[in-house]
Amino acid sequence: MAVTNLNPPLPAERRKARMPLTVQLSLFWLLAMVLCALFVDVLRPYPITQMNLGTRLAAPGTPSHWLGTDELGRDVLSRLIQSVRSSLVIAFGATLISAFFGTLLGFMAAKFRGVVEHVVVMLADFQAALPFLIMSLAVLAFFGSSMLLLVCLMGFYGWERYARITRGLAISASAQGYAAAVVQLGAKPARVYLRHILPNVASTLIVSMTLTFPEIILMESSLSFLGLGVQPPDTSLGNMVGFGREYLTTAPWIMLSPAVVIVLTTLAISLAGDWLRDRLDPTL
Amino acid sequence: MIRFVTSRLFRAGLTVLSVMTFAFVVLRMSGDPAQVLLGPDVPQNVVQDFRDRWGLDDPIWQQYLSYLRAMLHGDFGLSMRDRSPAIDLVMQRIPATLQLTIPALILQLAFGIPAGIYAALKRGTLADRGVIVTAIVGFTVPSFVLGLLLVLIFAVTLGILPSGGASSWQHAILPVLTMSIGGIGVLARFSRSAMIEVMGQPYIRTASAKGVSWGDVVRNHALPNAAVPIVTIVGFMVGSLIAGAIIVETIFSWPGMGRLLIVSVTNRDLAVVQCILLLVAAVMVVSNLTVDLLYGWLDPRLRQTAPAH
């Protein structure tokens, strides 16, 4: 506490420097992806299931099909735009669910301590003891795959991180003057946690969300790639890669274009997230 | 120290029990195994016979207790497909999975940690930037994309390596590469930040100020302290290796446990899926426990179970 840091990791003026080019590009790409997801119906040149057996496996650059067509003559660009929406919707939904329940459990552990805290810790241990992919494979295969189940299942991803962070921060916040003061003024626990403690931990939570979000995209893509995530006729990025794999030698573009989108999107979120973390919460 | 070890062992046991409960609840409650396995056109008496044999009509708590009892006796049930013990099926596949995961883990440790430490010591140089970029790319390219790209380059275009199967050691090259590259990135990135953190500590400056040579500062003062967080991440990597094996074995038609899991999940072969789930959980619990104990050994402060405040 009393030790002065003579050599801070980053001088203040460097941290306040303008946004680096990589971050600008990342934000631009993410904006493009969100616009794609919002305006699917306008942007998509063809319906995703429209087949044209006359133009099967057309190469990219074909005038009417910029990114080529797949084994059934469906337009790859149209399917790609639709897939971006599925993947983003699942990842957004899942991140919100995971952040909500994780934060709730973390606050509960901090408020009640004792048995509740032990149960939360045990659940977190359980989550850490099973690779998430294996747990979701079991659940999906046995309950059958549906969009709702997939979002809920992905919503289990990473809750323990939010729980751990909020528990720790809430415990230290309750020991500080401001929380004790509002309790003395007669505030109910819900008010103390939501109105006073939550705003103080929000930046850390937002940074954690940018860390979980790309991981959820990758998790959903992996499941869809294995054929157990998003089911046809719906399409997602992983699902396109999975089906495109069959045509790796004759029509690699079917698999390459969604693969590039996955990589660029996760890369962009990571870069933007790192930058955000440096700005908001250098301790994480 | 004894209290530390006992509390960790207790937590490990509790975790195994909760995984077993999870497996039981999900796998038994999600559908009727008899119907799924026998198909719709089977006479009622055959279905009933099957249900009796598997105890599917008992109350659920009785199924649970007999399930736990069977687990404790090492009896994981029979594969519903060919009636052979599930544990045997799984055990047959383990060597193939280890042939991929062990070399991948060795590569990750051998390249990831030195690259990260090197980048931390040469902070800001071109080499550092190179390591960061490689780490980020390795971290954001999912293994199924990486695997297919490697197949596209080395098997389809160049034709120098096989694209799938397991008949020779060359067949293992692409799968092992696919599994290790992401982990090398994660480990390099993590080792780098752990090392940078340690190098900024006052005791490093003290050591340099009293005239210890730079090499000795790194070896004796920085590395032992950076080892604590690095060991933690290595524990987590065991889990991602197992998950990676599922995808990589699928891409490269490698006859390991991951393939078996996907096939069993598709066929709803409950006994085999349960067996794999529990086995993976056991491996994870053991590796987490090892990390915890190593942690206690590396950092004496953590041996006290009760935190100071």
Coordinates of C-alpha atoms in Angstrom, one line a residue:
Chain A
M1 CA 0.0 0.0 0.0
A2 CA 2.7 2.5 1.0
V3 CA 5.0 1.3 -1.7
T4 CA 5.2 3.9 -4.4
N5 CA 5.4 2.6 -7.9
L6 CA 8.5 4.4 -9.3
N7 CA 8.1 2.7 -12.7
P8 CA 4.5 2.6 -13.9
P9 CA 3.9 0.2 -16.7
L10 CA 2.4 2.8 -19.0
P11 CA 2.8 6.6 -18.8
A12 CA -0.5 8.4 -18.6
E13 CA 0.0 10.3 -21.9
R14 CA 0.6 7.1 -23.8
R15 CA -2.6 5.6 -22.5
K16 CA -4.5 8.6 -23.6
A17 CA -3.0 8.5 -27.0
R18 CA -5.4 8.3 -29.9
M19 CA -6.9 5.1 -31.0
P20 CA -4.4 2.9 -32.8
L21 CA -5.1 2.0 -36.4
T22 CA -5.6 -1.7 -35.6
V23 CA -8.3 -0.8 -33.1
Q24 CA -10.0 1.6 -35.7
L25 CA -10.0 -1.2 -38.3
S26 CA -11.3 -3.7 -35.7
L27 CA -14.2 -1.3 -34.7
F28 CA -14.9 -0.7 -38.4
W29 CA -15.1 -4.5 -39.1
L30 CA -17.3 -5.1 -36.1
L31 CA -19.6 -2.3 -37.2
A32 CA -19.8 -3.9 -40.6
M33 CA -20.7 -7.2 -39.0
V34 CA -23.4 -5.7 -36.8
L35 CA -24.9 -3.9 -39.9
C36 CA -24.8 -7.2 -41.8
A37 CA -26.7 -8.9 -38.9
L38 CA -29.2 -6.1 -38.7
F39 CA -30.0 -5.6 -42.4
V40 CA -29.7 -9.3 -43.5
D41 CA -32.8 -9.1 -45.6
V42 CA -31.7 -6.0 -47.6
L43 CA -28.1 -7.0 -48.1
R44 CA -28.6 -10.6 -49.0
P45 CA -28.7 -11.0 -52.8
Y46 CA -30.5 -14.4 -52.8
P47 CA -32.6 -16.4 -50.3
I48 CA -30.2 -18.7 -48.4
T49 CA -32.0 -21.8 -49.5
Q50 CA -32.5 -20.9 -53.2
M51 CA -30.8 -23.6 -55.2
N52 CA -29.7 -23.4 -58.7
L53 CA -28.3 -26.7 -59.9
G54 CA -27.1 -25.1 -63.1
T55 CA -24.5 -23.0 -61.3
R56 CA -23.2 -25.6 -58.8
L57 CA -19.8 -24.9 -57.3
A58 CA -19.3 -21.7 -59.3
A59 CA -15.9 -20.1 -58.4
P60 CA -15.7 -16.8 -56.6
G61 CA -15.7 -13.8 -59.0
T62 CA -18.6 -15.1 -61.0
P63 CA -20.6 -11.9 -61.9
S64 CA -23.9 -12.9 -60.2
H65 CA -22.2 -14.7 -57.3
W66 CA -19.2 -12.7 -55.9
L67 CA -18.2 -15.4 -53.5
G68 CA -19.2 -18.4 -55.6
T69 CA -21.8 -21.0 -55.0
D70 CA -21.9 -24.2 -52.9
E71 CA -22.6 -27.8 -53.8
L72 CA -26.3 -27.1 -54.3
G73 CA -25.8 -23.9 -56.3
R74 CA -26.7 -21.7 -53.3
D75 CA -25.1 -18.3 -53.1
V76 CA -22.2 -18.3 -50.6
L77 CA -22.3 -14.5 -50.0
S78 CA -26.0 -14.7 -49.0
R79 CA -25.4 -17.6 -46.7
L80 CA -22.4 -15.9 -45.2
I81 CA -24.5 -12.8 -44.4
Q82 CA -27.2 -14.9 -42.8
S83 CA -24.6 -16.9 -40.9
V84 CA -23.1 -13.7 -39.4
R85 CA -26.5 -12.9 -38.0
S86 CA -27.0 -16.4 -36.4
S87 CA -23.5 -16.4 -34.9
L88 CA -23.8 -12.9 -33.5
V89 CA -27.3 -13.4 -32.2
I90 CA -26.3 -16.5 -30.4
A91 CA -23.1 -14.9 -29.0
F92 CA -25.0 -11.7 -27.9
G93 CA -27.8 -13.7 -26.2
A94 CA -25.3 -16.0 -24.5
T95 CA -23.0 -13.3 -23.3
L96 CA -26.0 -11.4 -21.7
I97 CA -27.3 -14.6 -20.0
S98 CA -23.9 -15.5 -18.8
A99 CA -23.1 -12.0 -17.5
F100 CA -26.5 -11.7 -15.8
F101 CA -26.4 -15.0 -14.0
G102 CA -22.7 -14.8 -13.2
T103 CA -23.1 -11.4 -11.7
L104 CA -26.2 -12.4 -9.8
L105 CA -24.5 -15.5 -8.3
G106 CA -21.4 -13.4 -7.5
F107 CA -23.5 -10.9 -5.6
M108 CA -25.4 -13.6 -3.8
A109 CA -22.2 -15.2 -2.7
A110 CA -20.9 -11.8 -1.5
K111 CA -24.2 -11.0 0.3
F112 CA -25.0 -14.3 2.0
R113 CA -21.5 -15.8 2.3
G114 CA -21.6 -19.2 4.1
V115 CA -23.5 -22.0 2.4
V116 CA -24.5 -19.9 -0.7
E117 CA -20.9 -19.0 -1.2
H118 CA -19.8 -22.6 -0.9
V119 CA -22.4 -23.7 -3.5
V120 CA -21.4 -21.0 -5.9
V121 CA -17.7 -22.0 -5.6
M122 CA -18.6 -25.7 -6.0
L123 CA -20.6 -24.9 -9.2
A124 CA -17.6 -22.9 -10.5
D125 CA -15.3 -25.9 -9.7
F126 CA -17.7 -28.1 -11.6
Q127 CA -17.6 -25.8 -14.6
A128 CA -13.8 -25.8 -14.5
A129 CA -13.6 -29.6 -14.2
L130 CA -15.4 -30.3 -17.5
P131 CA -14.2 -28.8 -20.8
F132 CA -17.2 -26.8 -21.9
L133 CA -17.2 -28.4 -25.4
I134 CA -17.6 -31.9 -23.9
M135 CA -20.4 -30.8 -21.6
S136 CA -22.3 -29.1 -24.4
L137 CA -21.8 -32.0 -26.7
A138 CA -23.5 -34.3 -24.2
V139 CA -26.3 -31.9 -23.5
L140 CA -27.0 -31.0 -27.2
A141 CA -26.9 -34.6 -28.4
F142 CA -29.2 -35.8 -25.7
F143 CA -31.8 -33.0 -25.8
G144 CA -31.5 -32.4 -29.6
S145 CA -30.4 -29.1 -31.0
S146 CA -32.6 -26.0 -31.2
M147 CA -31.7 -22.4 -31.4
L148 CA -33.2 -21.6 -27.9
L149 CA -31.3 -24.5 -26.3
L150 CA -28.1 -23.5 -28.1
V151 CA -28.3 -19.9 -26.8
C152 CA -29.1 -21.1 -23.2
L153 CA -26.3 -23.6 -23.3
M154 CA -23.8 -21.1 -24.6
G155 CA -25.2 -18.8 -21.8
F156 CA -23.5 -21.2 -19.3
Y157 CA -20.2 -20.3 -20.9
G158 CA -18.0 -18.2 -18.7
W159 CA -20.6 -17.4 -15.9
E160 CA -18.1 -18.4 -13.3
R161 CA -15.7 -15.6 -14.3
Y162 CA -18.3 -13.0 -13.8
A163 CA -19.3 -14.7 -10.5
R164 CA -15.7 -14.7 -9.3
I165 CA -15.1 -11.1 -10.3
T166 CA -18.3 -9.7 -8.8
R167 CA -18.0 -11.7 -5.6
G168 CA -14.5 -10.4 -5.0
L169 CA -15.3 -6.8 -5.9
A170 CA -18.6 -6.8 -4.0
I171 CA -16.9 -8.2 -0.9
S172 CA -14.3 -5.5 -1.0
A173 CA -16.9 -2.8 -1.9
S174 CA -19.1 -3.7 1.1
A175 CA -16.1 -3.1 3.3
Q176 CA -15.7 0.5 1.9
G177 CA -17.4 3.5 3.3
Y178 CA -19.9 4.2 0.5
A179 CA -21.7 0.8 0.8
A180 CA -21.8 0.9 4.6
A181 CA -23.1 4.5 4.4
V182 CA -26.1 3.6 2.2
V183 CA -26.8 0.6 4.4
Q184 CA -26.8 2.9 7.4
L185 CA -29.3 5.1 5.5
G186 CA -31.6 2.2 5.3
A187 CA -31.1 1.0 1.7
K188 CA -32.3 -2.5 1.0
P189 CA -29.7 -5.0 -0.2
A190 CA -31.1 -4.9 -3.8
R191 CA -30.6 -1.2 -3.9
V192 CA -27.1 -1.3 -2.4
Y193 CA -26.0 -3.9 -4.9
L194 CA -27.7 -2.6 -8.1
R195 CA -27.5 1.2 -7.6
H196 CA -24.2 1.5 -5.7
I197 CA -22.0 -1.5 -6.1
L198 CA -22.9 -2.5 -9.7
P199 CA -21.9 0.8 -11.3
N200 CA -18.5 0.5 -9.6
V201 CA -17.8 -3.0 -11.0
A202 CA -19.5 -2.3 -14.4
S203 CA -16.3 -1.5 -16.3
T204 CA -14.6 -4.7 -15.2
L205 CA -17.7 -6.6 -16.2
I206 CA -17.8 -5.0 -19.6
V207 CA -14.2 -5.9 -20.2
S208 CA -14.9 -9.5 -19.2
M209 CA -17.8 -9.6 -21.7
T210 CA -15.4 -8.6 -24.5
L211 CA -13.2 -11.5 -23.4
T212 CA -16.1 -14.1 -23.3
F213 CA -17.8 -12.9 -26.5
P214 CA -15.3 -14.2 -29.1
E215 CA -14.9 -17.4 -27.1
I216 CA -18.6 -18.0 -27.3
I217 CA -18.5 -17.4 -31.1
L218 CA -15.7 -19.9 -31.4
M219 CA -17.5 -22.4 -29.1
E220 CA -20.7 -22.1 -31.2
S221 CA -18.8 -22.4 -34.4
S222 CA -17.0 -25.6 -33.2
L223 CA -20.3 -27.2 -32.2
S224 CA -21.9 -26.3 -35.5
F225 CA -18.8 -27.5 -37.3
L226 CA -19.2 -30.9 -35.6
G227 CA -22.8 -30.9 -36.8
L228 CA -24.3 -30.5 -33.3
G229 CA -24.9 -26.7 -33.2
V230 CA -27.1 -24.7 -35.6
Q231 CA -29.1 -27.2 -37.8
P232 CA -29.9 -26.8 -41.5
P233 CA -31.8 -25.1 -43.1
D234 CA -30.5 -22.5 -40.6
T235 CA -26.9 -21.6 -41.2
S236 CA -24.1 -20.3 -39.0
L237 CA -20.4 -19.7 -39.7
G238 CA -19.2 -23.0 -38.1
N239 CA -21.9 -24.9 -39.9
M240 CA -20.8 -23.5 -43.3
V241 CA -17.2 -24.5 -42.6
G242 CA -18.4 -28.0 -41.5
F243 CA -20.3 -28.6 -44.8
G244 CA -17.7 -26.9 -46.9
R245 CA -15.2 -29.3 -45.6
E246 CA -16.6 -32.0 -47.8
Y247 CA -15.6 -29.9 -50.8
L248 CA -12.2 -28.9 -49.6
T249 CA -10.4 -30.2 -52.7
T250 CA -12.8 -29.1 -55.4
A251 CA -14.4 -25.9 -53.9
P252 CA -12.3 -24.6 -51.0
W253 CA -14.1 -21.2 -51.1
I254 CA -17.2 -22.6 -49.5
M255 CA -15.2 -23.2 -46.4
L256 CA -12.7 -20.4 -46.7
S257 CA -15.1 -17.4 -46.7
P258 CA -16.9 -18.2 -43.4
A259 CA -13.5 -19.2 -41.9
V260 CA -12.1 -15.8 -42.7
V261 CA -15.1 -14.1 -41.2
I262 CA -14.8 -16.1 -38.0
V263 CA -11.1 -15.3 -37.7
L264 CA -11.5 -11.6 -38.5
T265 CA -14.4 -11.2 -36.1
T266 CA -12.7 -12.8 -33.1
L267 CA -9.5 -11.0 -33.9
A268 CA -11.3 -7.6 -34.1
I269 CA -13.1 -8.2 -30.8
S270 CA -9.9 -9.3 -29.1
L271 CA -8.0 -6.2 -30.3
A272 CA -10.9 -3.8 -29.5
G273 CA -11.3 -5.6 -26.1
D274 CA -7.6 -5.3 -25.3
W275 CA -7.7 -1.6 -26.0
L276 CA -10.9 -1.1 -24.0
R277 CA -9.3 -3.0 -21.1
D278 CA -6.3 -0.6 -21.2
R279 CA -8.6 2.3 -21.1
L280 CA -11.1 1.1 -18.5
D281 CA -9.4 -1.3 -16.2
P282 CA -5.7 -1.8 -16.5
T283 CA -5.7 -4.2 -13.5
L284 CA -7.5 -7.0 -15.3
Chain B
M1 CA 0.5 -27.9 4.6
I2 CA -1.6 -31.0 5.6
R3 CA -4.7 -28.8 5.9
F4 CA -4.0 -27.3 2.5
V5 CA -3.7 -30.7 0.8
T6 CA -6.8 -32.1 2.6
S7 CA -8.9 -29.2 1.7
R8 CA -7.8 -29.4 -2.0
L9 CA -8.5 -33.2 -2.0
F10 CA -11.9 -32.6 -0.5
R11 CA -12.8 -30.1 -3.1
A12 CA -11.5 -32.5 -5.9
G13 CA -13.8 -35.2 -4.5
L14 CA -16.8 -32.9 -4.4
T15 CA -16.1 -31.9 -8.0
V16 CA -16.0 -35.5 -9.1
L17 CA -19.3 -36.1 -7.3
S18 CA -21.0 -33.1 -9.0
V19 CA -19.8 -34.2 -12.4
M20 CA -21.1 -37.7 -11.8
T21 CA -24.5 -36.2 -10.7
F22 CA -24.5 -33.9 -13.8
A23 CA -23.8 -36.8 -16.1
F24 CA -26.5 -38.9 -14.5
V25 CA -29.2 -36.2 -14.6
V26 CA -28.5 -35.1 -18.2
L27 CA -28.0 -38.5 -19.7
R28 CA -30.8 -40.4 -18.0
M29 CA -33.5 -37.7 -17.9
S30 CA -33.2 -36.4 -21.4
G31 CA -35.0 -39.2 -23.2
D32 CA -35.9 -42.9 -23.2
P33 CA -32.7 -44.8 -24.1
A34 CA -34.7 -48.0 -24.8
Q35 CA -36.8 -46.3 -27.5
V36 CA -33.9 -44.6 -29.1
L37 CA -31.6 -47.6 -29.2
L38 CA -34.1 -50.2 -30.3
G39 CA -36.0 -48.1 -32.9
P40 CA -39.7 -47.6 -33.3
D41 CA -40.7 -50.9 -34.7
V42 CA -39.6 -53.2 -31.8
P43 CA -42.3 -55.3 -30.0
Q44 CA -43.3 -54.0 -26.6
N45 CA -42.0 -57.0 -24.7
V46 CA -38.5 -56.5 -26.1
V47 CA -38.5 -52.9 -25.0
Q48 CA -39.7 -53.9 -21.5
D49 CA -37.0 -56.6 -21.3
F50 CA -34.4 -53.9 -22.2
R51 CA -35.8 -51.5 -19.6
D52 CA -35.7 -54.2 -16.9
R53 CA -32.2 -55.1 -17.7
W54 CA -31.0 -51.5 -17.5
G55 CA -33.2 -50.7 -14.5
L56 CA -34.9 -47.9 -16.3
D57 CA -38.2 -48.4 -14.5
D58 CA -36.8 -47.9 -11.0
P59 CA -37.4 -44.6 -9.2
I60 CA -34.8 -42.1 -10.2
W61 CA -33.1 -41.9 -6.8
Q62 CA -32.7 -45.7 -6.9
Q63 CA -31.1 -45.5 -10.4
Y64 CA -28.8 -42.7 -9.0
L65 CA -27.7 -44.8 -6.0
S66 CA -27.1 -47.9 -8.0
Y67 CA -25.3 -45.7 -10.5
L68 CA -22.9 -44.3 -7.9
R69 CA -22.4 -47.8 -6.5
A70 CA -21.5 -49.1 -9.9
M71 CA -19.1 -46.2 -10.4
L72 CA -17.3 -47.0 -7.1
H73 CA -16.9 -50.6 -8.3
G74 CA -15.4 -49.4 -11.6
D75 CA -18.4 -50.6 -13.5
F76 CA -19.3 -48.0 -16.1
G77 CA -22.0 -50.1 -17.8
L78 CA -22.2 -51.8 -21.2
S79 CA -22.1 -50.1 -24.4
M80 CA -25.7 -50.3 -25.6
R81 CA -24.6 -51.0 -29.2
D82 CA -22.5 -54.2 -29.0
R83 CA -22.9 -55.1 -25.3
S84 CA -19.2 -54.8 -24.6
P85 CA -18.1 -52.9 -21.4
A86 CA -18.0 -49.2 -22.1
I87 CA -14.8 -48.8 -20.2
D88 CA -13.1 -51.3 -22.5
L89 CA -14.2 -49.4 -25.6
V90 CA -12.9 -46.1 -24.2
M91 CA -9.6 -47.6 -23.0
Q92 CA -8.9 -49.0 -26.5
R93 CA -9.1 -45.5 -27.8
I94 CA -7.0 -43.7 -25.2
P95 CA -3.6 -44.6 -26.6
A96 CA -4.5 -42.9 -30.0
T97 CA -5.6 -39.8 -28.2
L98 CA -2.5 -39.7 -26.1
Q99 CA -0.4 -40.0 -29.2
L100 CA -1.7 -36.6 -30.2
T101 CA -2.2 -34.8 -26.9
I102 CA 1.2 -35.6 -25.4
P103 CA 3.3 -34.4 -28.3
A104 CA 1.0 -31.3 -28.6
L105 CA 1.5 -30.5 -24.9
I106 CA 5.2 -30.9 -25.2
L107 CA 5.4 -28.6 -28.2
Q108 CA 3.2 -26.0 -26.4
L109 CA 5.5 -26.0 -23.4
A110 CA 8.7 -26.1 -25.4
F111 CA 7.8 -23.2 -27.6
G112 CA 5.1 -21.2 -25.8
I113 CA 6.9 -20.5 -22.5
P114 CA 10.3 -19.6 -24.0
A115 CA 8.7 -17.4 -26.7
G116 CA 6.7 -15.5 -24.1
I117 CA 9.6 -15.0 -21.7
Y118 CA 11.9 -13.9 -24.6
A119 CA 9.2 -11.4 -25.7
A120 CA 8.9 -10.0 -22.2
L121 CA 12.7 -9.5 -21.8
K122 CA 13.0 -7.9 -25.3
R123 CA 9.9 -5.8 -24.8
G124 CA 9.1 -3.4 -27.6
T125 CA 11.5 -5.0 -30.2
L126 CA 10.4 -6.5 -33.5
A127 CA 10.8 -10.0 -31.9
D128 CA 8.3 -9.0 -29.2
R129 CA 5.8 -7.7 -31.7
G130 CA 6.2 -10.9 -33.7
V131 CA 5.5 -13.0 -30.7
I132 CA 2.4 -10.9 -29.8
V133 CA 1.0 -11.1 -33.4
T134 CA 1.7 -14.9 -33.6
A135 CA 0.1 -15.3 -30.2
I136 CA -3.0 -13.3 -31.1
V137 CA -3.4 -15.2 -34.5
G138 CA -2.8 -18.5 -32.8
F139 CA -5.4 -17.5 -30.2
T140 CA -8.2 -16.3 -32.6
V141 CA -8.0 -19.0 -35.3
P142 CA -10.2 -21.8 -34.2
S143 CA -8.7 -25.3 -34.4
F144 CA -11.2 -26.5 -37.1
V145 CA -10.2 -23.6 -39.4
L146 CA -6.5 -24.1 -38.7
G147 CA -6.8 -27.9 -39.3
L148 CA -8.6 -27.5 -42.6
L149 CA -6.1 -24.8 -43.7
L150 CA -3.2 -27.1 -43.0
V151 CA -4.9 -29.9 -44.9
L152 CA -5.5 -27.5 -47.8
I153 CA -1.8 -26.4 -47.9
F154 CA 0.1 -29.6 -47.0
A155 CA -2.2 -32.3 -48.3
V156 CA -4.3 -30.9 -51.1
T157 CA -1.9 -28.3 -52.6
L158 CA 1.6 -29.6 -51.8
G159 CA 0.6 -33.2 -51.4
I160 CA 3.4 -33.9 -49.0
L161 CA 1.4 -35.0 -45.9
P162 CA -1.6 -37.3 -45.6
S163 CA -4.9 -35.6 -44.9
G164 CA -6.5 -38.2 -42.6
G165 CA -6.1 -41.6 -41.1
A166 CA -3.6 -43.0 -38.6
S167 CA -1.5 -45.6 -40.4
S168 CA 2.0 -44.0 -40.1
W169 CA 3.8 -41.4 -38.0
Q170 CA 3.4 -38.8 -40.8
H171 CA -0.3 -39.0 -40.2
A172 CA 0.2 -37.5 -36.8
I173 CA 2.1 -34.4 -38.0
L174 CA -0.9 -32.2 -39.1
P175 CA -3.1 -33.2 -36.2
V176 CA -0.4 -32.5 -33.6
L177 CA 0.4 -29.1 -35.3
T178 CA -3.3 -28.2 -35.3
M179 CA -3.6 -29.0 -31.6
S180 CA -0.4 -27.2 -30.5
I181 CA -0.4 -23.9 -32.4
G182 CA -3.3 -22.3 -30.5
G183 CA -1.9 -23.4 -27.2
I184 CA 1.6 -22.0 -28.0
G185 CA -0.1 -18.7 -28.7
V186 CA -2.0 -18.7 -25.4
L187 CA 1.0 -19.8 -23.4
A188 CA 3.3 -17.3 -25.1
R189 CA 0.9 -14.4 -24.4
F190 CA 0.4 -15.5 -20.8
S191 CA 4.1 -16.1 -20.1
R192 CA 4.9 -12.7 -21.6
S193 CA 2.5 -10.8 -19.3
A194 CA 3.5 -12.9 -16.3
M195 CA 7.1 -12.1 -16.9
I196 CA 6.5 -8.4 -17.6
E197 CA 4.6 -8.2 -14.3
V198 CA 7.4 -9.8 -12.4
M199 CA 10.1 -7.7 -14.1
G200 CA 8.3 -4.5 -12.9
Q201 CA 8.5 -5.6 -9.2
P202 CA 10.6 -3.6 -6.7
Y203 CA 12.6 -6.7 -5.7
I204 CA 13.9 -7.0 -9.3
R205 CA 15.2 -3.4 -9.1
T206 CA 16.7 -4.1 -5.7
A207 CA 18.5 -7.2 -7.1
S208 CA 19.9 -5.2 -10.1
A209 CA 20.8 -2.3 -7.8
K210 CA 22.9 -4.5 -5.5
G211 CA 24.9 -5.6 -8.6
V212 CA 23.4 -9.0 -9.5
S213 CA 24.1 -9.7 -13.1
W214 CA 21.2 -9.5 -15.5
G215 CA 21.2 -13.2 -16.3
D216 CA 21.1 -14.1 -12.6
V217 CA 18.3 -11.6 -12.0
V218 CA 16.2 -13.3 -14.6
R219 CA 17.1 -16.8 -13.6
N220 CA 17.0 -16.5 -9.8
H221 CA 14.6 -13.7 -9.1
A222 CA 12.2 -13.3 -12.0
L223 CA 11.6 -16.9 -13.4
P224 CA 10.7 -18.5 -10.1
N225 CA 8.1 -15.8 -9.4
A226 CA 6.7 -15.9 -13.0
A227 CA 6.4 -19.7 -12.7
V228 CA 3.4 -19.4 -10.4
P229 CA 0.9 -17.9 -12.9
I230 CA 2.3 -19.9 -15.8
V231 CA 1.7 -23.2 -13.9
T232 CA -1.9 -22.2 -13.5
I233 CA -2.5 -21.6 -17.2
V234 CA -0.8 -25.0 -18.0
G235 CA -3.4 -26.7 -15.8
F236 CA -6.2 -25.0 -17.9
M237 CA -4.5 -26.1 -21.1
V238 CA -5.0 -29.7 -20.3
G239 CA -8.7 -29.1 -20.6
S240 CA -8.5 -27.3 -23.9
L241 CA -6.2 -30.1 -25.3
I242 CA -8.9 -32.6 -24.5
A243 CA -11.6 -30.4 -26.2
G244 CA -9.2 -29.8 -29.1
A245 CA -8.7 -33.6 -29.5
I246 CA -12.4 -34.0 -30.3
I247 CA -12.3 -31.5 -33.2
V248 CA -8.9 -32.5 -34.5
E249 CA -9.7 -36.2 -34.4
T250 CA -12.9 -35.5 -36.4
I251 CA -11.0 -33.5 -39.0
F252 CA -8.2 -36.0 -39.5
S253 CA -10.3 -39.2 -39.0
W254 CA -8.0 -40.1 -36.1
P255 CA -9.3 -43.2 -34.2
G256 CA -9.1 -41.7 -30.7
M257 CA -11.5 -41.0 -27.8
G258 CA -12.8 -37.8 -29.4
R259 CA -14.1 -39.6 -32.4
L260 CA -15.6 -42.2 -30.1
L261 CA -17.4 -39.4 -28.2
I262 CA -18.8 -37.9 -31.3
V263 CA -20.0 -41.3 -32.6
S264 CA -21.5 -42.3 -29.2
V265 CA -23.2 -38.9 -28.8
T266 CA -24.8 -39.3 -32.2
N267 CA -25.9 -42.8 -31.4
R268 CA -27.0 -41.8 -27.9
D269 CA -24.8 -44.6 -26.5
L270 CA -25.2 -43.5 -22.9
A271 CA -22.8 -45.8 -21.2
V272 CA -19.9 -44.7 -23.4
V273 CA -20.7 -41.0 -23.2
Q274 CA -20.9 -41.2 -19.4
C275 CA -17.6 -43.1 -19.2
I276 CA -15.8 -40.5 -21.4
L277 CA -17.4 -37.6 -19.4
L278 CA -16.2 -39.1 -16.1
L279 CA -12.8 -39.9 -17.4
V280 CA -12.3 -36.4 -18.7
A281 CA -13.6 -34.9 -15.5
A282 CA -11.2 -37.2 -13.5
V283 CA -8.2 -36.1 -15.7
M284 CA -9.2 -32.5 -15.3
V285 CA -9.6 -32.8 -11.5
V286 CA -6.3 -34.5 -11.2
S287 CA -4.5 -31.9 -13.3
N288 CA -6.2 -29.0 -11.3
L289 CA -5.2 -30.7 -8.1
T290 CA -1.6 -31.1 -9.3
V291 CA -1.6 -27.4 -10.2
D292 CA -3.0 -26.4 -6.8
L293 CA -0.3 -28.5 -5.1
L294 CA 2.5 -27.2 -7.3
Y295 CA 1.2 -23.8 -6.6
G296 CA 1.5 -24.4 -2.8
W297 CA 5.0 -25.7 -3.4
L298 CA 6.1 -22.8 -5.6
D299 CA 4.5 -20.1 -3.5
P300 CA 4.6 -20.8 0.3
R301 CA 2.2 -18.0 1.0
L302 CA -0.7 -20.1 -0.5
R303 CA -0.2 -22.9 1.9
Q304 CA -2.2 -21.0 4.5
T305 CA -5.8 -22.0 3.8
A306 CA -7.3 -19.0 5.7
P307 CA -6.6 -15.7 4.0
A308 CA -5.3 -12.9 6.2
H309 CA -8.4 -10.7 6.0

